[in-house]
Amino acid sequence: MDNRQAVGSWLSGPRAAMEDAGADFGYRGEQLGLPEQGPGSIARPGRRLGALAVDWGLCLLIAYGLITDSYNSAAQVWAPVILFALILLTVGTVGFTPGKRLFGLRVAALDTGRVNPLRVLLRTVLLFLALPALIWDRDGRGLHDRLAGTVEVRV
């Protein structure tokens, strides 16, 4: 094996190295019965992070403008509380937050398609722990989505 190939496989990650070796993983969401592209396909990480950034900015604006006059207390105390409530209320009722709607995403249950409030509560608590959201499976779902039985899809 050429040194450039060895370094290239390390940089591109284990999935790319396995695919180069002949393994077929399929596309993201294939095991879940979701389409490869378009509506209903697995949401990409960039859109998910963008939606979270919009939601965080909105919550920070609400905390700073309506509750406190200090940016530090708004960012440290009130914005996370408002974000927690925003996610619980909006995802539990309509399936998306304002940021997710802006980026064309929604949260769906794998079995029914509609997320019930207990699943949203579990998913949100795990999301706020941060570590489960950073551990992904080969479909691109975070551990918080796997444990809650949900998936974030494109609208």
mmCIF file with all atom_site columns, C-alpha atoms in Angstrom:
data_model
loop_
_atom_site.group_PDB
_atom_site.id
_atom_site.type_symbol
_atom_site.label_atom_id
_atom_site.label_alt_id
_atom_site.label_comp_id
_atom_site.label_asym_id
_atom_site.label_entity_id
_atom_site.label_seq_id
_atom_site.pdbx_PDB_ins_code
_atom_site.Cartn_x
_atom_site.Cartn_y
_atom_site.Cartn_z
_atom_site.occupancy
_atom_site.B_iso_or_equiv
_atom_site.pdbx_formal_charge
_atom_site.auth_seq_id
_atom_site.auth_comp_id
_atom_site.auth_asym_id
_atom_site.auth_atom_id
_atom_site.pdbx_PDB_model_num
ATOM 1   C CA . MET A 1 1   ? 0.000   0.000  0.000  1.00 0.00 ? 1   MET A CA 1
ATOM 2   C CA . ASP A 1 2   ? 1.297   3.421  -0.910 1.00 0.00 ? 2   ASP A CA 1
ATOM 3   C CA . ASN A 1 3   ? 1.927   5.829  1.992  1.00 0.00 ? 3   ASN A CA 1
ATOM 4   C CA . ARG A 1 4   ? -0.453  8.338  0.432  1.00 0.00 ? 4   ARG A CA 1
ATOM 5   C CA . GLN A 1 5   ? -3.247  5.768  0.480  1.00 0.00 ? 5   GLN A CA 1
ATOM 6   C CA . ALA A 1 6   ? -2.568  4.941  4.135  1.00 0.00 ? 6   ALA A CA 1
ATOM 7   C CA . VAL A 1 7   ? -2.659  8.593  5.144  1.00 0.00 ? 7   VAL A CA 1
ATOM 8   C CA . GLY A 1 8   ? -5.689  9.230  2.946  1.00 0.00 ? 8   GLY A CA 1
ATOM 9   C CA . SER A 1 9   ? -7.658  6.396  4.503  1.00 0.00 ? 9   SER A CA 1
ATOM 10  C CA . TRP A 1 10  ? -6.840  7.695  7.973  1.00 0.00 ? 10  TRP A CA 1
ATOM 11  C CA . LEU A 1 11  ? -7.955  11.222 7.097  1.00 0.00 ? 11  LEU A CA 1
ATOM 12  C CA . SER A 1 12  ? -11.188 10.157 5.442  1.00 0.00 ? 12  SER A CA 1
ATOM 13  C CA . GLY A 1 13  ? -12.224 7.943  8.339  1.00 0.00 ? 13  GLY A CA 1
ATOM 14  C CA . PRO A 1 14  ? -12.979 4.280  8.939  1.00 0.00 ? 14  PRO A CA 1
ATOM 15  C CA . ARG A 1 15  ? -16.152 4.239  6.844  1.00 0.00 ? 15  ARG A CA 1
ATOM 16  C CA . ALA A 1 16  ? -14.346 5.438  3.720  1.00 0.00 ? 16  ALA A CA 1
ATOM 17  C CA . ALA A 1 17  ? -11.522 2.961  4.334  1.00 0.00 ? 17  ALA A CA 1
ATOM 18  C CA . MET A 1 18  ? -14.007 0.100  4.645  1.00 0.00 ? 18  MET A CA 1
ATOM 19  C CA . GLU A 1 19  ? -15.835 1.202  1.492  1.00 0.00 ? 19  GLU A CA 1
ATOM 20  C CA . ASP A 1 20  ? -12.511 1.260  -0.362 1.00 0.00 ? 20  ASP A CA 1
ATOM 21  C CA . ALA A 1 21  ? -11.976 -2.303 0.845  1.00 0.00 ? 21  ALA A CA 1
ATOM 22  C CA . GLY A 1 22  ? -15.283 -3.366 -0.698 1.00 0.00 ? 22  GLY A CA 1
ATOM 23  C CA . ALA A 1 23  ? -17.819 -3.064 2.136  1.00 0.00 ? 23  ALA A CA 1
ATOM 24  C CA . ASP A 1 24  ? -21.249 -1.752 1.130  1.00 0.00 ? 24  ASP A CA 1
ATOM 25  C CA . PHE A 1 25  ? -22.924 0.270  3.876  1.00 0.00 ? 25  PHE A CA 1
ATOM 26  C CA . GLY A 1 26  ? -25.681 1.690  1.702  1.00 0.00 ? 26  GLY A CA 1
ATOM 27  C CA . TYR A 1 27  ? -26.931 5.223  2.149  1.00 0.00 ? 27  TYR A CA 1
ATOM 28  C CA . ARG A 1 28  ? -27.896 6.952  5.398  1.00 0.00 ? 28  ARG A CA 1
ATOM 29  C CA . GLY A 1 29  ? -31.368 5.894  6.442  1.00 0.00 ? 29  GLY A CA 1
ATOM 30  C CA . GLU A 1 30  ? -31.573 2.805  4.234  1.00 0.00 ? 30  GLU A CA 1
ATOM 31  C CA . GLN A 1 31  ? -31.857 0.487  7.258  1.00 0.00 ? 31  GLN A CA 1
ATOM 32  C CA . LEU A 1 32  ? -34.722 2.638  8.560  1.00 0.00 ? 32  LEU A CA 1
ATOM 33  C CA . GLY A 1 33  ? -36.636 2.506  5.290  1.00 0.00 ? 33  GLY A CA 1
ATOM 34  C CA . LEU A 1 34  ? -36.118 6.191  4.529  1.00 0.00 ? 34  LEU A CA 1
ATOM 35  C CA . PRO A 1 35  ? -35.364 7.618  1.082  1.00 0.00 ? 35  PRO A CA 1
ATOM 36  C CA . GLU A 1 36  ? -31.807 8.543  0.105  1.00 0.00 ? 36  GLU A CA 1
ATOM 37  C CA . GLN A 1 37  ? -32.620 12.151 -0.852 1.00 0.00 ? 37  GLN A CA 1
ATOM 38  C CA . GLY A 1 38  ? -35.451 14.645 -0.692 1.00 0.00 ? 38  GLY A CA 1
ATOM 39  C CA . PRO A 1 39  ? -38.383 14.792 1.724  1.00 0.00 ? 39  PRO A CA 1
ATOM 40  C CA . GLY A 1 40  ? -38.271 12.136 4.424  1.00 0.00 ? 40  GLY A CA 1
ATOM 41  C CA . SER A 1 41  ? -34.528 11.527 4.124  1.00 0.00 ? 41  SER A CA 1
ATOM 42  C CA . ILE A 1 42  ? -32.145 11.773 7.087  1.00 0.00 ? 42  ILE A CA 1
ATOM 43  C CA . ALA A 1 43  ? -31.207 15.352 7.951  1.00 0.00 ? 43  ALA A CA 1
ATOM 44  C CA . ARG A 1 44  ? -27.559 16.222 7.396  1.00 0.00 ? 44  ARG A CA 1
ATOM 45  C CA . PRO A 1 45  ? -25.418 17.481 10.311 1.00 0.00 ? 45  PRO A CA 1
ATOM 46  C CA . GLY A 1 46  ? -24.969 20.969 8.828  1.00 0.00 ? 46  GLY A CA 1
ATOM 47  C CA . ARG A 1 47  ? -28.702 21.616 8.724  1.00 0.00 ? 47  ARG A CA 1
ATOM 48  C CA . ARG A 1 48  ? -29.152 20.224 12.211 1.00 0.00 ? 48  ARG A CA 1
ATOM 49  C CA . LEU A 1 49  ? -26.427 22.449 13.658 1.00 0.00 ? 49  LEU A CA 1
ATOM 50  C CA . GLY A 1 50  ? -27.783 25.455 11.771 1.00 0.00 ? 50  GLY A CA 1
ATOM 51  C CA . ALA A 1 51  ? -31.257 24.860 13.185 1.00 0.00 ? 51  ALA A CA 1
ATOM 52  C CA . LEU A 1 52  ? -29.850 24.526 16.700 1.00 0.00 ? 52  LEU A CA 1
ATOM 53  C CA . ALA A 1 53  ? -27.901 27.780 16.256 1.00 0.00 ? 53  ALA A CA 1
ATOM 54  C CA . VAL A 1 54  ? -31.065 29.617 15.155 1.00 0.00 ? 54  VAL A CA 1
ATOM 55  C CA . ASP A 1 55  ? -33.011 28.223 18.118 1.00 0.00 ? 55  ASP A CA 1
ATOM 56  C CA . TRP A 1 56  ? -30.212 29.161 20.525 1.00 0.00 ? 56  TRP A CA 1
ATOM 57  C CA . GLY A 1 57  ? -30.037 32.692 19.105 1.00 0.00 ? 57  GLY A CA 1
ATOM 58  C CA . LEU A 1 58  ? -33.796 33.085 19.422 1.00 0.00 ? 58  LEU A CA 1
ATOM 59  C CA . CYS A 1 59  ? -33.739 31.889 23.044 1.00 0.00 ? 59  CYS A CA 1
ATOM 60  C CA . LEU A 1 60  ? -30.794 34.155 23.837 1.00 0.00 ? 60  LEU A CA 1
ATOM 61  C CA . LEU A 1 61  ? -32.656 37.107 22.326 1.00 0.00 ? 61  LEU A CA 1
ATOM 62  C CA . ILE A 1 62  ? -35.778 36.319 24.374 1.00 0.00 ? 62  ILE A CA 1
ATOM 63  C CA . ALA A 1 63  ? -33.771 35.912 27.576 1.00 0.00 ? 63  ALA A CA 1
ATOM 64  C CA . TYR A 1 64  ? -31.790 39.102 27.060 1.00 0.00 ? 64  TYR A CA 1
ATOM 65  C CA . GLY A 1 65  ? -34.704 41.206 25.844 1.00 0.00 ? 65  GLY A CA 1
ATOM 66  C CA . LEU A 1 66  ? -37.525 40.091 28.111 1.00 0.00 ? 66  LEU A CA 1
ATOM 67  C CA . ILE A 1 67  ? -36.100 38.572 31.288 1.00 0.00 ? 67  ILE A CA 1
ATOM 68  C CA . THR A 1 68  ? -32.726 40.032 32.186 1.00 0.00 ? 68  THR A CA 1
ATOM 69  C CA . ASP A 1 69  ? -30.575 43.007 31.287 1.00 0.00 ? 69  ASP A CA 1
ATOM 70  C CA . SER A 1 70  ? -27.279 41.136 31.615 1.00 0.00 ? 70  SER A CA 1
ATOM 71  C CA . TYR A 1 71  ? -25.879 39.106 28.743 1.00 0.00 ? 71  TYR A CA 1
ATOM 72  C CA . ASN A 1 72  ? -24.022 36.762 31.120 1.00 0.00 ? 72  ASN A CA 1
ATOM 73  C CA . SER A 1 73  ? -27.080 35.716 33.100 1.00 0.00 ? 73  SER A CA 1
ATOM 74  C CA . ALA A 1 74  ? -29.103 35.481 29.896 1.00 0.00 ? 74  ALA A CA 1
ATOM 75  C CA . ALA A 1 75  ? -26.566 33.135 28.302 1.00 0.00 ? 75  ALA A CA 1
ATOM 76  C CA . GLN A 1 76  ? -25.774 31.075 31.377 1.00 0.00 ? 76  GLN A CA 1
ATOM 77  C CA . VAL A 1 77  ? -29.139 30.688 33.067 1.00 0.00 ? 77  VAL A CA 1
ATOM 78  C CA . TRP A 1 78  ? -32.176 31.780 31.120 1.00 0.00 ? 78  TRP A CA 1
ATOM 79  C CA . ALA A 1 79  ? -31.397 30.868 27.501 1.00 0.00 ? 79  ALA A CA 1
ATOM 80  C CA . PRO A 1 80  ? -30.906 27.138 28.242 1.00 0.00 ? 80  PRO A CA 1
ATOM 81  C CA . VAL A 1 81  ? -34.138 27.078 30.263 1.00 0.00 ? 81  VAL A CA 1
ATOM 82  C CA . ILE A 1 82  ? -36.027 28.777 27.439 1.00 0.00 ? 82  ILE A CA 1
ATOM 83  C CA . LEU A 1 83  ? -34.453 26.448 24.856 1.00 0.00 ? 83  LEU A CA 1
ATOM 84  C CA . PHE A 1 84  ? -35.481 23.404 26.907 1.00 0.00 ? 84  PHE A CA 1
ATOM 85  C CA . ALA A 1 85  ? -39.072 24.686 27.105 1.00 0.00 ? 85  ALA A CA 1
ATOM 86  C CA . LEU A 1 86  ? -39.075 25.654 23.414 1.00 0.00 ? 86  LEU A CA 1
ATOM 87  C CA . ILE A 1 87  ? -37.969 22.195 22.311 1.00 0.00 ? 87  ILE A CA 1
ATOM 88  C CA . LEU A 1 88  ? -40.454 20.444 24.598 1.00 0.00 ? 88  LEU A CA 1
ATOM 89  C CA . LEU A 1 89  ? -43.401 22.556 23.514 1.00 0.00 ? 89  LEU A CA 1
ATOM 90  C CA . THR A 1 90  ? -42.762 22.846 19.792 1.00 0.00 ? 90  THR A CA 1
ATOM 91  C CA . VAL A 1 91  ? -41.357 19.407 18.968 1.00 0.00 ? 91  VAL A CA 1
ATOM 92  C CA . GLY A 1 92  ? -43.955 17.790 21.233 1.00 0.00 ? 92  GLY A CA 1
ATOM 93  C CA . THR A 1 93  ? -46.824 19.502 19.424 1.00 0.00 ? 93  THR A CA 1
ATOM 94  C CA . VAL A 1 94  ? -45.874 20.201 15.807 1.00 0.00 ? 94  VAL A CA 1
ATOM 95  C CA . GLY A 1 95  ? -42.653 18.197 15.422 1.00 0.00 ? 95  GLY A CA 1
ATOM 96  C CA . PHE A 1 96  ? -40.204 21.033 14.847 1.00 0.00 ? 96  PHE A CA 1
ATOM 97  C CA . THR A 1 97  ? -38.695 24.132 16.442 1.00 0.00 ? 97  THR A CA 1
ATOM 98  C CA . PRO A 1 98  ? -38.529 27.495 14.632 1.00 0.00 ? 98  PRO A CA 1
ATOM 99  C CA . GLY A 1 99  ? -34.924 26.743 13.605 1.00 0.00 ? 99  GLY A CA 1
ATOM 100 C CA . LYS A 1 100 ? -35.830 23.290 12.307 1.00 0.00 ? 100 LYS A CA 1
ATOM 101 C CA . ARG A 1 101 ? -38.715 24.764 10.334 1.00 0.00 ? 101 ARG A CA 1
ATOM 102 C CA . LEU A 1 102 ? -36.435 27.404 8.847  1.00 0.00 ? 102 LEU A CA 1
ATOM 103 C CA . PHE A 1 103 ? -33.990 24.707 7.722  1.00 0.00 ? 103 PHE A CA 1
ATOM 104 C CA . GLY A 1 104 ? -36.746 22.357 6.510  1.00 0.00 ? 104 GLY A CA 1
ATOM 105 C CA . LEU A 1 105 ? -36.427 19.685 9.212  1.00 0.00 ? 105 LEU A CA 1
ATOM 106 C CA . ARG A 1 106 ? -38.742 17.863 11.575 1.00 0.00 ? 106 ARG A CA 1
ATOM 107 C CA . VAL A 1 107 ? -38.484 15.194 14.243 1.00 0.00 ? 107 VAL A CA 1
ATOM 108 C CA . ALA A 1 108 ? -40.469 12.016 13.615 1.00 0.00 ? 108 ALA A CA 1
ATOM 109 C CA . ALA A 1 109 ? -40.966 8.786  15.535 1.00 0.00 ? 109 ALA A CA 1
ATOM 110 C CA . LEU A 1 110 ? -39.818 5.712  13.656 1.00 0.00 ? 110 LEU A CA 1
ATOM 111 C CA . ASP A 1 111 ? -42.936 3.675  14.341 1.00 0.00 ? 111 ASP A CA 1
ATOM 112 C CA . THR A 1 112 ? -45.776 6.226  14.159 1.00 0.00 ? 112 THR A CA 1
ATOM 113 C CA . GLY A 1 113 ? -44.273 9.294  12.542 1.00 0.00 ? 113 GLY A CA 1
ATOM 114 C CA . ARG A 1 114 ? -45.632 11.536 15.295 1.00 0.00 ? 114 ARG A CA 1
ATOM 115 C CA . VAL A 1 115 ? -43.547 12.177 18.394 1.00 0.00 ? 115 VAL A CA 1
ATOM 116 C CA . ASN A 1 116 ? -45.318 11.857 21.747 1.00 0.00 ? 116 ASN A CA 1
ATOM 117 C CA . PRO A 1 117 ? -44.381 14.137 24.679 1.00 0.00 ? 117 PRO A CA 1
ATOM 118 C CA . LEU A 1 118 ? -42.533 11.430 26.655 1.00 0.00 ? 118 LEU A CA 1
ATOM 119 C CA . ARG A 1 119 ? -40.221 10.743 23.729 1.00 0.00 ? 119 ARG A CA 1
ATOM 120 C CA . VAL A 1 120 ? -39.622 14.463 23.312 1.00 0.00 ? 120 VAL A CA 1
ATOM 121 C CA . LEU A 1 121 ? -38.796 14.790 27.013 1.00 0.00 ? 121 LEU A CA 1
ATOM 122 C CA . LEU A 1 122 ? -36.306 11.890 26.850 1.00 0.00 ? 122 LEU A CA 1
ATOM 123 C CA . ARG A 1 123 ? -34.762 13.216 23.626 1.00 0.00 ? 123 ARG A CA 1
ATOM 124 C CA . THR A 1 124 ? -34.428 16.750 25.028 1.00 0.00 ? 124 THR A CA 1
ATOM 125 C CA . VAL A 1 125 ? -32.868 15.644 28.315 1.00 0.00 ? 125 VAL A CA 1
ATOM 126 C CA . LEU A 1 126 ? -30.339 13.535 26.421 1.00 0.00 ? 126 LEU A CA 1
ATOM 127 C CA . LEU A 1 127 ? -29.680 16.414 24.013 1.00 0.00 ? 127 LEU A CA 1
ATOM 128 C CA . PHE A 1 128 ? -28.890 18.710 26.940 1.00 0.00 ? 128 PHE A CA 1
ATOM 129 C CA . LEU A 1 129 ? -26.418 16.155 28.298 1.00 0.00 ? 129 LEU A CA 1
ATOM 130 C CA . ALA A 1 130 ? -24.541 16.788 24.996 1.00 0.00 ? 130 ALA A CA 1
ATOM 131 C CA . LEU A 1 131 ? -22.582 13.525 24.919 1.00 0.00 ? 131 LEU A CA 1
ATOM 132 C CA . PRO A 1 132 ? -25.437 11.396 23.501 1.00 0.00 ? 132 PRO A CA 1
ATOM 133 C CA . ALA A 1 133 ? -25.921 13.937 20.716 1.00 0.00 ? 133 ALA A CA 1
ATOM 134 C CA . LEU A 1 134 ? -22.250 13.650 19.765 1.00 0.00 ? 134 LEU A CA 1
ATOM 135 C CA . ILE A 1 135 ? -22.311 9.844  19.403 1.00 0.00 ? 135 ILE A CA 1
ATOM 136 C CA . TRP A 1 136 ? -23.721 8.915  15.987 1.00 0.00 ? 136 TRP A CA 1
ATOM 137 C CA . ASP A 1 137 ? -24.569 5.645  14.327 1.00 0.00 ? 137 ASP A CA 1
ATOM 138 C CA . ARG A 1 138 ? -23.915 4.856  10.676 1.00 0.00 ? 138 ARG A CA 1
ATOM 139 C CA . ASP A 1 139 ? -27.236 6.427  9.665  1.00 0.00 ? 139 ASP A CA 1
ATOM 140 C CA . GLY A 1 140 ? -26.206 9.769  11.171 1.00 0.00 ? 140 GLY A CA 1
ATOM 141 C CA . ARG A 1 141 ? -28.632 9.543  14.103 1.00 0.00 ? 141 ARG A CA 1
ATOM 142 C CA . GLY A 1 142 ? -27.417 10.675 17.483 1.00 0.00 ? 142 GLY A CA 1
ATOM 143 C CA . LEU A 1 143 ? -27.652 8.424  20.507 1.00 0.00 ? 143 LEU A CA 1
ATOM 144 C CA . HIS A 1 144 ? -30.374 10.722 21.864 1.00 0.00 ? 144 HIS A CA 1
ATOM 145 C CA . ASP A 1 145 ? -32.486 9.963  18.769 1.00 0.00 ? 145 ASP A CA 1
ATOM 146 C CA . ARG A 1 146 ? -31.797 6.222  18.944 1.00 0.00 ? 146 ARG A CA 1
ATOM 147 C CA . LEU A 1 147 ? -32.817 5.969  22.600 1.00 0.00 ? 147 LEU A CA 1
ATOM 148 C CA . ALA A 1 148 ? -35.965 8.027  22.027 1.00 0.00 ? 148 ALA A CA 1
ATOM 149 C CA . GLY A 1 149 ? -36.885 6.086  18.866 1.00 0.00 ? 149 GLY A CA 1
ATOM 150 C CA . THR A 1 150 ? -36.895 9.230  16.743 1.00 0.00 ? 150 THR A CA 1
ATOM 151 C CA . VAL A 1 151 ? -35.212 10.477 13.616 1.00 0.00 ? 151 VAL A CA 1
ATOM 152 C CA . GLU A 1 152 ? -34.672 13.989 12.281 1.00 0.00 ? 152 GLU A CA 1
ATOM 153 C CA . VAL A 1 153 ? -35.789 14.140 8.640  1.00 0.00 ? 153 VAL A CA 1
ATOM 154 C CA . ARG A 1 154 ? -36.083 16.691 5.872  1.00 0.00 ? 154 ARG A CA 1
ATOM 155 C CA . VAL A 1 155 ? -39.517 18.113 5.139  1.00 0.00 ? 155 VAL A CA 1
#
